[in-house]
Amino acid sequence: PGSILDRLARNKLPFQFKPNDNIIFSSKTIPVPISMANKEQMDKRLKKTGARLFDNVHVSGHCGREDIRDLLTLINPENIIPFHGSMQQLIPLVELAKEMGFRTGKECHLMQDGQRLKL
């Protein structure tokens, strides 16, 4: 209770949801009885407006393999340098780049921390 969305559901603010509006919950409800009960009551009020509810929608912020493939196709980089992860996390990008025709050590460079590369 008291959140902006809850106040909207209770008609306490000058905004009305319309049928077929989409309400997306991109977080999970804290799994304690009071929070779960409050969320259930708010959902009931929101559904009465005709809005569509999408619950527990989560995006990690990290793209998947096919998203990376699309990006590499779109930008066609001269060099690819995977970074910000363990070797185990970086190797799949090197494998994808190789699959797409980038040569390891030529256009795709798997680096160690502190290593330098002259381009």
Tab-separated table of C-alpha atoms in Angstrom, residues 30-102:
chain	number	residue	atom	x	y	z
A	30	ILE	CA	8.677	-10.227	-1.767
A	31	PRO	CA	7.535	-13.674	-0.568
A	32	VAL	CA	6.124	-12.733	2.825
A	33	PRO	CA	2.411	-13.123	3.613
A	34	ILE	CA	1.584	-9.407	3.936
A	35	SER	CA	3.317	-8.454	0.658
A	36	MET	CA	1.717	-11.325	-1.201
A	37	ALA	CA	-1.742	-10.455	0.141
A	38	ASN	CA	-1.309	-6.758	-0.731
A	39	LYS	CA	-0.167	-7.656	-4.257
A	40	GLU	CA	-3.151	-9.960	-4.722
A	41	GLN	CA	-5.582	-7.208	-3.657
A	42	MET	CA	-3.906	-4.657	-5.922
A	43	ASP	CA	-4.012	-7.112	-8.845
A	44	LYS	CA	-7.767	-7.568	-8.332
A	45	ARG	CA	-8.315	-3.803	-8.421
A	46	LEU	CA	-6.126	-3.438	-11.517
A	47	LYS	CA	-7.923	-6.247	-13.362
A	48	LYS	CA	-11.248	-4.494	-12.760
A	49	THR	CA	-9.954	-1.619	-14.913
A	50	GLY	CA	-9.635	-3.953	-17.901
A	51	ALA	CA	-5.870	-3.509	-18.011
A	52	ARG	CA	-3.750	-6.533	-18.908
A	53	LEU	CA	-1.302	-7.639	-16.207
A	54	PHE	CA	2.043	-9.249	-16.994
A	55	ASP	CA	3.629	-10.581	-13.834
A	56	ASN	CA	7.201	-11.660	-13.037
A	57	VAL	CA	8.593	-10.381	-16.324
A	58	HIS	CA	12.331	-10.148	-15.890
A	59	VAL	CA	15.100	-9.136	-18.241
A	60	SER	CA	18.601	-9.790	-17.049
A	61	GLY	CA	20.177	-6.891	-18.899
A	62	HIS	CA	22.425	-9.271	-20.788
A	63	CYS	CA	21.781	-10.187	-24.391
A	64	GLY	CA	21.691	-13.748	-25.610
A	65	ARG	CA	23.768	-15.427	-28.302
A	66	GLU	CA	21.407	-14.570	-31.169
A	67	ASP	CA	21.183	-10.943	-30.031
A	68	ILE	CA	24.987	-10.771	-30.160
A	69	ARG	CA	24.950	-12.385	-33.614
A	70	ASP	CA	22.488	-9.726	-34.810
A	71	LEU	CA	24.631	-6.953	-33.329
A	72	LEU	CA	27.833	-8.262	-34.943
A	73	THR	CA	26.032	-8.578	-38.284
A	74	LEU	CA	24.683	-5.046	-37.957
A	75	ILE	CA	27.922	-3.294	-36.999
A	76	ASN	CA	30.419	-5.624	-38.753
A	77	PRO	CA	33.330	-4.699	-36.453
A	78	GLU	CA	36.967	-4.815	-37.527
A	79	ASN	CA	37.940	-6.238	-34.131
A	80	ILE	CA	36.111	-8.048	-31.358
A	81	ILE	CA	37.553	-8.016	-27.847
A	82	PRO	CA	35.347	-9.871	-25.348
A	83	PHE	CA	35.620	-8.407	-21.844
A	84	HIS	CA	33.958	-8.141	-18.426
A	85	GLY	CA	33.682	-11.764	-17.417
A	86	SER	CA	35.557	-14.933	-16.634
A	87	MET	CA	37.191	-16.876	-19.461
A	88	GLN	CA	34.314	-19.328	-19.210
A	89	GLN	CA	31.911	-16.444	-19.927
A	90	LEU	CA	34.018	-14.930	-22.732
A	91	ILE	CA	34.780	-18.067	-24.742
A	92	PRO	CA	31.217	-18.441	-26.142
A	93	LEU	CA	31.574	-15.019	-27.817
A	94	VAL	CA	34.882	-16.100	-29.363
A	95	GLU	CA	33.192	-19.282	-30.614
A	96	LEU	CA	30.301	-17.284	-32.075
A	97	ALA	CA	32.699	-14.856	-33.752
A	98	LYS	CA	34.622	-17.782	-35.252
A	99	GLU	CA	31.339	-19.253	-36.492
A	100	MET	CA	30.642	-15.906	-38.192
A	101	GLY	CA	34.013	-15.836	-39.958
A	102	PHE	CA	36.069	-13.754	-37.529
